[in-house]
GROMACS .gro file of N, CA, C and O in nm:
model
  488
    1MET      N    1   6.730   9.071  18.196
    1MET     CA    2   6.595   9.076  18.147
    1MET      C    3   6.517   9.174  18.235
    1MET      O    4   6.521   9.167  18.356
    2THR      N    5   6.444   9.262  18.169
    2THR     CA    6   6.366   9.360  18.243
    2THR      C    7   6.244   9.292  18.305
    2THR      O    8   6.199   9.187  18.258
    3PRO      N    9   6.190   9.352  18.409
    3PRO     CA   10   6.070   9.292  18.472
    3PRO      C   11   5.952   9.279  18.376
    3PRO      O   12   5.878   9.181  18.382
    4ALA      N   13   5.938   9.375  18.286
    4ALA     CA   14   5.828   9.368  18.189
    4ALA      C   15   5.847   9.250  18.094
    4ALA      O   16   5.751   9.178  18.062
    5THR      N   17   5.970   9.231  18.049
    5THR     CA   18   5.999   9.118  17.960
    5THR      C   19   5.979   8.986  18.033
    5THR      O   20   5.923   8.892  17.977
    6ARG      N   21   6.022   8.980  18.156
    6ARG     CA   22   6.004   8.859  18.236
    6ARG      C   23   5.856   8.825  18.250
    6ARG      O   24   5.815   8.710  18.236
    7GLN      N   25   5.774   8.927  18.278
    7GLN     CA   26   5.630   8.905  18.290
    7GLN      C   27   5.570   8.855  18.159
    7GLN      O   28   5.484   8.768  18.158
    8LYS      N   29   5.618   8.910  18.048
    8LYS     CA   30   5.568   8.869  17.916
    8LYS      C   31   5.603   8.723  17.889
    8LYS      O   32   5.520   8.645  17.843
    9VAL      N   33   5.727   8.684  17.920
    9VAL     CA   34   5.772   8.546  17.898
    9VAL      C   35   5.693   8.450  17.987
    9VAL      O   36   5.646   8.346  17.939
   10LEU      N   37   5.678   8.485  18.113
   10LEU     CA   38   5.601   8.399  18.203
   10LEU      C   39   5.454   8.390  18.160
   10LEU      O   40   5.392   8.285  18.170
   11GLY      N   41   5.401   8.500  18.109
   11GLY     CA   42   5.265   8.500  18.057
   11GLY      C   43   5.250   8.408  17.937
   11GLY      O   44   5.151   8.336  17.924
   12LEU      N   45   5.350   8.410  17.848
   12LEU     CA   46   5.347   8.321  17.733
   12LEU      C   47   5.355   8.175  17.777
   12LEU      O   48   5.285   8.089  17.722
   13TYR      N   49   5.439   8.148  17.875
   13TYR     CA   50   5.452   8.010  17.925
   13TYR      C   51   5.320   7.962  17.985
   13TYR      O   52   5.274   7.852  17.956
   14ARG      N   53   5.257   8.047  18.065
   14ARG     CA   54   5.126   8.012  18.121
   14ARG      C   55   5.022   7.992  18.011
   14ARG      O   56   4.939   7.901  18.018
   15LYS      N   57   5.027   8.077  17.908
   15LYS     CA   58   4.932   8.066  17.798
   15LYS      C   59   4.949   7.933  17.724
   15LYS      O   60   4.851   7.867  17.691
   16VAL      N   61   5.074   7.893  17.700
   16VAL     CA   62   5.100   7.766  17.632
   16VAL      C   63   5.049   7.649  17.716
   16VAL      O   64   4.987   7.557  17.664
   17LEU      N   65   5.075   7.653  17.846
   17LEU     CA   66   5.028   7.545  17.932
   17LEU      C   67   4.875   7.542  17.939
   17LEU      O   68   4.815   7.434  17.945
   18GLN      N   69   4.812   7.657  17.935
   18GLN     CA   70   4.665   7.662  17.933
   18GLN      C   71   4.611   7.607  17.801
   18GLN      O   72   4.510   7.535  17.801
   19ILE      N   73   4.678   7.637  17.692
   19ILE     CA   74   4.638   7.582  17.562
   19ILE      C   75   4.650   7.429  17.565
   19ILE      O   76   4.560   7.359  17.517
   20ALA      N   77   4.758   7.379  17.623
   20ALA     CA   78   4.777   7.234  17.633
   20ALA      C   79   4.666   7.171  17.716
   20ALA      O   80   4.614   7.063  17.682
   21LYS      N   81   4.628   7.236  17.823
   21LYS     CA   82   4.524   7.183  17.912
   21LYS      C   83   4.390   7.173  17.840
   21LYS      O   84   4.315   7.078  17.859
   22ASN      N   85   4.359   7.271  17.755
   22ASN     CA   86   4.229   7.276  17.688
   22ASN      C   87   4.232   7.223  17.544
   22ASN      O   88   4.134   7.239  17.472
   23TRP      N   89   4.343   7.164  17.503
   23TRP     CA   90   4.359   7.122  17.363
   23TRP      C   91   4.268   7.005  17.327
   23TRP      O   92   4.250   6.912  17.405
   24HIS      N   93   4.211   7.012  17.208
   24HIS     CA   94   4.134   6.901  17.150
   24HIS      C   95   4.185   6.882  17.008
   24HIS      O   96   4.192   6.978  16.931
   25SER      N   97   4.220   6.760  16.974
   25SER     CA   98   4.275   6.734  16.841
   25SER      C   99   4.167   6.751  16.735
   25SER      O  100   4.047   6.741  16.764
   26ALA      N  101   4.208   6.772  16.612
   26ALA     CA  102   4.115   6.792  16.503
   26ALA      C  103   4.033   6.666  16.476
   26ALA      O  104   3.917   6.674  16.436
   27SER      N  105   4.092   6.549  16.499
   27SER     CA  106   4.021   6.424  16.472
   27SER      C  107   3.921   6.390  16.582
   27SER      O  108   3.830   6.311  16.561
   28GLY      N  109   3.941   6.446  16.701
   28GLY     CA  110   3.851   6.418  16.812
   28GLY      C  111   3.884   6.290  16.887
   28GLY      O  112   3.815   6.255  16.982
   29GLN      N  113   3.988   6.219  16.845
   29GLN     CA  114   4.025   6.095  16.912
   29GLN      C  115   4.098   6.126  17.042
   29GLN      O  116   4.184   6.213  17.047
   30ILE      N  117   4.064   6.053  17.146
   30ILE     CA  118   4.121   6.077  17.278
   30ILE      C  119   4.272   6.053  17.278
   30ILE      O  120   4.348   6.131  17.336
   31GLU      N  121   4.317   5.945  17.212
   31GLU     CA  122   4.460   5.914  17.210
   31GLU      C  123   4.539   6.024  17.142
   31GLU      O  124   4.646   6.064  17.190
   32GLU      N  125   4.488   6.073  17.031
   32GLU     CA  126   4.558   6.179  16.959
   32GLU      C  127   4.558   6.309  17.040
   32GLU      O  128   4.658   6.380  17.045
   33THR      N  129   4.448   6.337  17.107
   33THR     CA  130   4.440   6.455  17.191
   33THR      C  131   4.543   6.447  17.303
   33THR      O  132   4.613   6.546  17.331
   34MET      N  133   4.556   6.332  17.367
   34MET     CA  134   4.653   6.315  17.476
   34MET      C  135   4.796   6.331  17.424
   34MET      O  136   4.880   6.393  17.489
   35ARG      N  137   4.825   6.275  17.305
   35ARG     CA  138   4.959   6.289  17.246
   35ARG      C  139   4.989   6.435  17.217
   35ARG      O  140   5.099   6.483  17.243
   36ASP      N  141   4.890   6.506  17.161
   36ASP     CA  142   4.909   6.648  17.129
   36ASP      C  143   4.932   6.730  17.255
   36ASP      O  144   5.021   6.817  17.259
   37LYS      N  145   4.855   6.704  17.360
   37LYS     CA  146   4.872   6.776  17.486
   37LYS      C  147   5.012   6.753  17.543
   37LYS      O  148   5.078   6.847  17.589
   38GLU      N  149   5.056   6.628  17.541
   38GLU     CA  150   5.188   6.596  17.594
   38GLU      C  151   5.298   6.663  17.510
   38GLU      O  152   5.396   6.714  17.563
   39TYR      N  153   5.280   6.664  17.377
   39TYR     CA  154   5.377   6.728  17.289
   39TYR      C  155   5.386   6.878  17.321
   39TYR      O  156   5.497   6.934  17.330
   40ILE      N  157   5.272   6.943  17.338
   40ILE     CA  158   5.272   7.087  17.366
   40ILE      C  159   5.346   7.116  17.497
   40ILE      O  160   5.430   7.205  17.503
   41ARG      N  161   5.315   7.039  17.600
   41ARG     CA  162   5.382   7.061  17.730
   41ARG      C  163   5.532   7.035  17.721
   41ARG      O  164   5.613   7.115  17.771
   42ASN      N  165   5.571   6.925  17.656
   42ASN     CA  166   5.714   6.893  17.645
   42ASN      C  167   5.788   6.995  17.561
   42ASN      O  168   5.900   7.035  17.594
   43GLU      N  169   5.727   7.038  17.452
   43GLU     CA  170   5.790   7.138  17.364
   43GLU      C  171   5.810   7.269  17.441
   43GLU      O  172   5.916   7.332  17.434
   44ALA      N  173   5.707   7.312  17.513
   44ALA     CA  174   5.718   7.436  17.591
   44ALA      C  175   5.826   7.424  17.697
   44ALA      O  176   5.911   7.513  17.710
   45ARG      N  177   5.824   7.315  17.772
   45ARG     CA  178   5.926   7.295  17.876
   45ARG      C  179   6.066   7.299  17.817
   45ARG      O  180   6.155   7.366  17.869
   46THR      N  181   6.086   7.225  17.709
   46THR     CA  182   6.218   7.216  17.647
   46THR      C  183   6.267   7.352  17.599
   46THR      O  184   6.380   7.393  17.628
   47LEU      N  185   6.183   7.423  17.525
   47LEU     CA  186   6.226   7.552  17.468
   47LEU      C  187   6.244   7.659  17.574
   47LEU      O  188   6.340   7.737  17.569
   48PHE      N  189   6.154   7.667  17.671
   48PHE     CA  190   6.167   7.769  17.773
   48PHE      C  191   6.289   7.743  17.861
   48PHE      O  192   6.360   7.835  17.899
   49ARG      N  193   6.314   7.616  17.894
   49ARG     CA  194   6.433   7.585  17.974
   49ARG      C  195   6.561   7.609  17.896
   49ARG      O  196   6.661   7.654  17.951
   50LYS      N  197   6.558   7.579  17.767
   50LYS     CA  198   6.677   7.599  17.683
   50LYS      C  199   6.713   7.747  17.676
   50LYS      O  200   6.831   7.783  17.674
   51ASN      N  201   6.613   7.832  17.675
   51ASN     CA  202   6.636   7.976  17.658
   51ASN      C  203   6.631   8.055  17.788
   51ASN      O  204   6.631   8.178  17.786
   52LYS      N  205   6.631   7.988  17.903
   52LYS     CA  206   6.616   8.061  18.029
   52LYS      C  207   6.735   8.150  18.062
   52LYS      O  208   6.721   8.248  18.134
   53ASN      N  209   6.852   8.122  18.009
   53ASN     CA  210   6.971   8.201  18.039
   53ASN      C  211   7.004   8.303  17.930
   53ASN      O  212   7.111   8.362  17.934
   54VAL      N  213   6.915   8.322  17.835
   54VAL     CA  214   6.938   8.419  17.728
   54VAL      C  215   6.930   8.559  17.787
   54VAL      O  216   6.835   8.592  17.859
   55THR      N  217   7.030   8.642  17.756
   55THR     CA  218   7.032   8.778  17.809
   55THR      C  219   7.029   8.886  17.701
   55THR      O  220   7.000   9.001  17.731
   56ASP      N  221   7.057   8.849  17.578
   56ASP     CA  222   7.058   8.945  17.468
   56ASP      C  223   6.915   8.989  17.437
   56ASP      O  224   6.830   8.905  17.405
   57PRO      N  225   6.885   9.119  17.446
   57PRO     CA  226   6.747   9.165  17.422
   57PRO      C  227   6.694   9.130  17.284
   57PRO      O  228   6.576   9.099  17.270
   58LYS      N  229   6.779   9.134  17.182
   58LYS     CA  230   6.733   9.100  17.047
   58LYS      C  231   6.694   8.953  17.038
   58LYS      O  232   6.593   8.918  16.977
   59LEU      N  233   6.774   8.867  17.098
   59LEU     CA  234   6.745   8.723  17.097
   59LEU      C  235   6.620   8.693  17.179
   59LEU      O  236   6.538   8.609  17.139
   60ILE      N  237   6.602   8.762  17.290
   60ILE     CA  238   6.481   8.743  17.370
   60ILE      C  239   6.358   8.784  17.289
   60ILE      O  240   6.258   8.713  17.288
   61LYS      N  241   6.370   8.895  17.217
   61LYS     CA  242   6.259   8.942  17.133
   61LYS      C  243   6.226   8.839  17.024
   61LYS      O  244   6.110   8.812  16.996
   62GLN      N  245   6.330   8.780  16.963
   62GLN     CA  246   6.308   8.678  16.861
   62GLN      C  247   6.237   8.557  16.919
   62GLN      O  248   6.146   8.501  16.857
   63CYS      N  249   6.278   8.514  17.037
   63CYS     CA  250   6.216   8.399  17.102
   63CYS      C  251   6.069   8.426  17.134
   63CYS      O  252   5.983   8.340  17.115
   64ILE      N  253   6.041   8.547  17.180
   64ILE     CA  254   5.902   8.585  17.210
   64ILE      C  255   5.819   8.585  17.083
   64ILE      O  256   5.707   8.532  17.080
   65GLU      N  257   5.874   8.641  16.976
   65GLU     CA  258   5.802   8.644  16.848
   65GLU      C  259   5.777   8.503  16.795
   65GLU      O  260   5.669   8.474  16.743
   66GLU      N  261   5.877   8.415  16.810
   66GLU     CA  262   5.859   8.278  16.765
   66GLU      C  263   5.749   8.209  16.845
   66GLU      O  264   5.664   8.140  16.789
   67CYS      N  265   5.749   8.228  16.974
   67CYS     CA  266   5.647   8.167  17.059
   67CYS      C  267   5.508   8.217  17.020
   67CYS      O  268   5.415   8.136  17.006
   68GLU      N  269   5.493   8.346  17.003
   68GLU     CA  270   5.364   8.402  16.964
   68GLU      C  271   5.319   8.350  16.829
   68GLU      O  272   5.201   8.316  16.810
   69ALA      N  273   5.412   8.338  16.734
   69ALA     CA  274   5.378   8.288  16.601
   69ALA      C  275   5.335   8.142  16.608
   69ALA      O  276   5.237   8.102  16.544
   70ARG      N  277   5.407   8.060  16.686
   70ARG     CA  278   5.371   7.919  16.697
   70ARG      C  279   5.236   7.901  16.765
   70ARG      O  280   5.159   7.813  16.728
   71ILE      N  281   5.205   7.987  16.863
   71ILE     CA  282   5.073   7.981  16.927
   71ILE      C  283   4.964   8.012  16.826
   71ILE      O  284   4.866   7.938  16.815
   72GLU      N  285   4.981   8.122  16.754
   72GLU     CA  286   4.879   8.163  16.657
   72GLU      C  287   4.859   8.059  16.548
   72GLU      O  288   4.745   8.027  16.513
   73ILE      N  289   4.967   8.006  16.494
   73ILE     CA  290   4.956   7.907  16.387
   73ILE      C  291   4.895   7.778  16.439
   73ILE      O  292   4.810   7.717  16.374
   74GLY      N  293   4.937   7.736  16.559
   74GLY     CA  294   4.881   7.614  16.617
   74GLY      C  295   4.732   7.625  16.641
   74GLY      O  296   4.656   7.532  16.612
   75LEU      N  297   4.688   7.738  16.695
   75LEU     CA  298   4.546   7.757  16.720
   75LEU      C  299   4.467   7.773  16.590
   75LEU      O  300   4.356   7.720  16.577
   76HIS      N  301   4.525   7.842  16.494
   76HIS     CA  302   4.455   7.862  16.368
   76HIS      C  303   4.433   7.732  16.292
   76HIS      O  304   4.323   7.704  16.245
   77TYR      N  305   4.539   7.652  16.279
   77TYR     CA  306   4.530   7.528  16.202
   77TYR      C  307   4.491   7.408  16.288
   77TYR      O  308   4.474   7.299  16.235
   78ASN      N  309   4.481   7.427  16.419
   78ASN     CA  310   4.450   7.319  16.513
   78ASN      C  311   4.551   7.205  16.502
   78ASN      O  312   4.515   7.088  16.508
   79ILE      N  313   4.676   7.243  16.482
   79ILE     CA  314   4.786   7.147  16.474
   79ILE      C  315   4.897   7.201  16.567
   79ILE      O  316   4.949   7.309  16.544
   80PRO      N  317   4.935   7.125  16.670
   80PRO     CA  318   5.036   7.176  16.762
   80PRO      C  319   5.179   7.168  16.708
   80PRO      O  320   5.268   7.232  16.759
   81TYR      N  321   5.198   7.089  16.604
   81TYR     CA  322   5.333   7.067  16.551
   81TYR      C  323   5.367   7.179  16.453
   81TYR      O  324   5.280   7.230  16.384
   82PRO      N  325   5.495   7.217  16.446
   82PRO     CA  326   5.533   7.323  16.351
   82PRO      C  327   5.503   7.281  16.208
   82PRO      O  328   5.525   7.167  16.168
   83ARG      N  329   5.447   7.373  16.133
   83ARG     CA  330   5.415   7.345  15.993
   83ARG      C  331   5.544   7.348  15.913
   83ARG      O  332   5.623   7.440  15.925
   84PRO      N  333   5.567   7.247  15.830
   84PRO     CA  334   5.691   7.244  15.751
   84PRO      C  335   5.692   7.351  15.643
   84PRO      O  336   5.588   7.397  15.599
   85ILE      N  337   5.811   7.386  15.602
   85ILE     CA  338   5.824   7.476  15.489
   85ILE      C  339   5.858   7.391  15.367
   85ILE      O  340   5.918   7.285  15.379
   86HIS      N  341   5.815   7.434  15.253
   86HIS     CA  342   5.835   7.356  15.133
   86HIS      C  343   5.934   7.426  15.041
   86HIS      O  344   5.898   7.511  14.962
   87LEU      N  345   6.059   7.392  15.058
   87LEU     CA  346   6.166   7.444  14.974
   87LEU      C  347   6.233   7.326  14.906
   87LEU      O  348   6.247   7.220  14.965
   88PRO      N  349   6.275   7.342  14.782
   88PRO     CA  350   6.345   7.231  14.717
   88PRO      C  351   6.475   7.200  14.788
   88PRO      O  352   6.547   7.292  14.828
   89PRO      N  353   6.508   7.073  14.809
   89PRO     CA  354   6.629   7.037  14.884
   89PRO      C  355   6.757   7.059  14.803
   89PRO      O  356   6.807   6.969  14.738
   90MET      N  357   6.807   7.181  14.807
   90MET     CA  358   6.933   7.216  14.741
   90MET      C  359   6.933   7.176  14.594
   90MET      O  360   7.033   7.130  14.543
   91GLY      N  361   6.821   7.194  14.529
   91GLY     CA  362   6.807   7.150  14.391
   91GLY      C  363   6.891   7.227  14.292
   91GLY      O  364   6.930   7.173  14.189
   92LEU      N  365   6.918   7.352  14.318
   92LEU     CA  366   6.989   7.434  14.220
   92LEU      C  367   7.137   7.449  14.247
   92LEU      O  368   7.209   7.499  14.162
   93ALA      N  369   7.182   7.407  14.363
   93ALA     CA  370   7.321   7.430  14.399
   93ALA      C  371   7.411   7.316  14.355
   93ALA      O  372   7.370   7.202  14.348
   94HIS      N  373   7.535   7.353  14.326
   94HIS     CA  374   7.636   7.252  14.303
   94HIS      C  375   7.675   7.196  14.438
   94HIS      O  376   7.653   7.257  14.542
   95LYS      N  377   7.737   7.084  14.441
   95LYS     CA  378   7.769   7.018  14.568
   95LYS      C  379   7.892   7.075  14.637
   95LYS      O  380   7.936   7.023  14.737
   96GLN      N  381   7.949   7.179  14.585
   96GLN     CA  382   8.068   7.236  14.649
   96GLN      C  383   8.079   7.384  14.616
   96GLN      O  384   8.013   7.433  14.527
   97GLY      N  385   8.162   7.452  14.691
   97GLY     CA  386   8.197   7.590  14.658
   97GLY      C  387   8.101   7.695  14.709
   97GLY      O  388   8.017   7.672  14.794
   98ARG      N  389   8.114   7.813  14.651
   98ARG     CA  390   8.040   7.930  14.696
   98ARG      C  391   7.890   7.916  14.673
   98ARG      O  392   7.811   7.964  14.752
   99THR      N  393   7.851   7.853  14.564
   99THR     CA  394   7.709   7.843  14.533
   99THR      C  395   7.635   7.769  14.642
   99THR      O  396   7.526   7.810  14.684
  100LEU      N  397   7.692   7.660  14.691
  100LEU     CA  398   7.628   7.583  14.797
  100LEU      C  399   7.619   7.666  14.925
  100LEU      O  400   7.514   7.669  14.989
  101ARG      N  401   7.726   7.734  14.961
  101ARG     CA  402   7.723   7.818  15.081
  101ARG      C  403   7.620   7.930  15.067
  101ARG      O  404   7.548   7.962  15.162
  102HIS      N  405   7.612   7.988  14.948
  102HIS     CA  406   7.517   8.095  14.924
  102HIS      C  407   7.374   8.044  14.937
  102HIS      O  408   7.289   8.107  15.000
  103GLN      N  409   7.345   7.927  14.880
  103GLN     CA  410   7.210   7.873  14.887
  103GLN      C  411   7.175   7.832  15.031
  103GLN      O  412   7.063   7.852  15.075
  104GLU      N  413   7.272   7.779  15.105
  104GLU     CA  414   7.247   7.746  15.246
  104GLU      C  415   7.215   7.872  15.325
  104GLU      O  416   7.127   7.871  15.411
  105LYS      N  417   7.285   7.980  15.294
  105LYS     CA  418   7.260   8.108  15.362
  105LYS      C  419   7.119   8.158  15.328
  105LYS      O  420   7.045   8.201  15.417
  106LEU      N  421   7.080   8.152  15.202
  106LEU     CA  422   6.945   8.194  15.162
  106LEU      C  423   6.838   8.108  15.228
  106LEU      O  424   6.734   8.157  15.271
  107ARG      N  425   6.863   7.978  15.238
  107ARG     CA  426   6.768   7.887  15.301
  107ARG      C  427   6.751   7.921  15.449
  107ARG      O  428   6.640   7.923  15.501
  108LYS      N  429   6.860   7.954  15.515
  108LYS     CA  430   6.854   7.990  15.658
  108LYS      C  431   6.778   8.121  15.677
  108LYS      O  432   6.698   8.134  15.769
  109ILE      N  433   6.802   8.217  15.589
  109ILE     CA  434   6.733   8.345  15.598
  109ILE      C  435   6.584   8.329  15.571
  109ILE      O  436   6.501   8.394  15.634
  110SER      N  437   6.547   8.241  15.478
  110SER     CA  438   6.407   8.228  15.439
  110SER      C  439   6.324   8.141  15.532
  110SER      O  440   6.205   8.128  15.515
  111LYS      N  441   6.386   8.082  15.633
  111LYS     CA  442   6.312   7.996  15.727
  111LYS      C  443   6.216   8.082  15.807
  111LYS      O  444   6.253   8.184  15.863
  112PRO      N  445   6.089   8.042  15.815
  112PRO     CA  446   5.991   8.119  15.892
  112PRO      C  447   6.028   8.126  16.040
  112PRO      O  448   6.093   8.037  16.093
  113ILE      N  449   5.981   8.229  16.105
  113ILE     CA  450   6.016   8.252  16.245
  113ILE      C  451   5.968   8.139  16.335
  113ILE      O  452   6.031   8.106  16.434
  114TYR      N  453   5.857   8.077  16.300
  114TYR     CA  454   5.803   7.973  16.387
  114TYR      C  455   5.880   7.842  16.379
  114TYR      O  456   5.849   7.748  16.450
  115LEU      N  457   5.980   7.832  16.292
  115LEU     CA  458   6.061   7.711  16.281
  115LEU      C  459   6.205   7.731  16.324
  115LEU      O  460   6.286   7.640  16.312
  116LYS      N  461   6.240   7.847  16.374
  116LYS     CA  462   6.379   7.875  16.410
  116LYS      C  463   6.434   7.776  16.511
  116LYS      O  464   6.544   7.727  16.498
  117SER      N  465   6.360   7.743  16.615
  117SER     CA  466   6.410   7.655  16.719
  117SER      C  467   6.375   7.508  16.695
  117SER      O  468   6.427   7.421  16.763
  118HIS      N  469   6.291   7.480  16.600
  118HIS     CA  470   6.245   7.342  16.579
  118HIS      C  471   6.359   7.249  16.542
  118HIS      O  472   6.371   7.139  16.595
  119ASP      N  473   6.447   7.290  16.452
  119ASP     CA  474   6.558   7.205  16.410
  119ASP      C  475   6.660   7.183  16.521
  119ASP      O  476   6.727   7.081  16.522
  120GLU      N  477   6.669   7.276  16.612
  120GLU     CA  478   6.767   7.265  16.720
  120GLU      C  479   6.729   7.159  16.821
  120GLU      O  480   6.816   7.097  16.880
  121ILE      N  481   6.600   7.134  16.843
  121ILE     CA  482   6.561   7.039  16.946
  121ILE      C  483   6.510   6.907  16.891
  121ILE      O  484   6.499   6.812  16.964
  122SER      N  485   6.481   6.899  16.764
  122SER     CA  486   6.427   6.774  16.710
  122SER      C  487   6.536   6.688  16.652
  122SER      O  488   6.649   6.714  16.651
   0.00000   0.00000   0.00000
């Protein structure tokens, strides 16, 4: 990892922790705010530690883009949790063969960038 990339990653980590520190839930309830803050800190810790040994520049770039997207979406919607995608659950595929594999491949490709790591840790 280049020094510039390292600085960018550390900056993102600090930014996420600062967001967690200043977070206020949409409902204004103290309990919900505390849960949201804890979720943000735990999610950041988990994902950053999971990816600390990544050396592939393309994968590092994807992780940075995902982090930036999740920050922007979380701040915009005031929801720290990843927003779900609404795709029909394998509604058109047969239960076997090429069609199912093809639809699974399309589903994986169509997943938004901000949800790439969510399924891996939840």
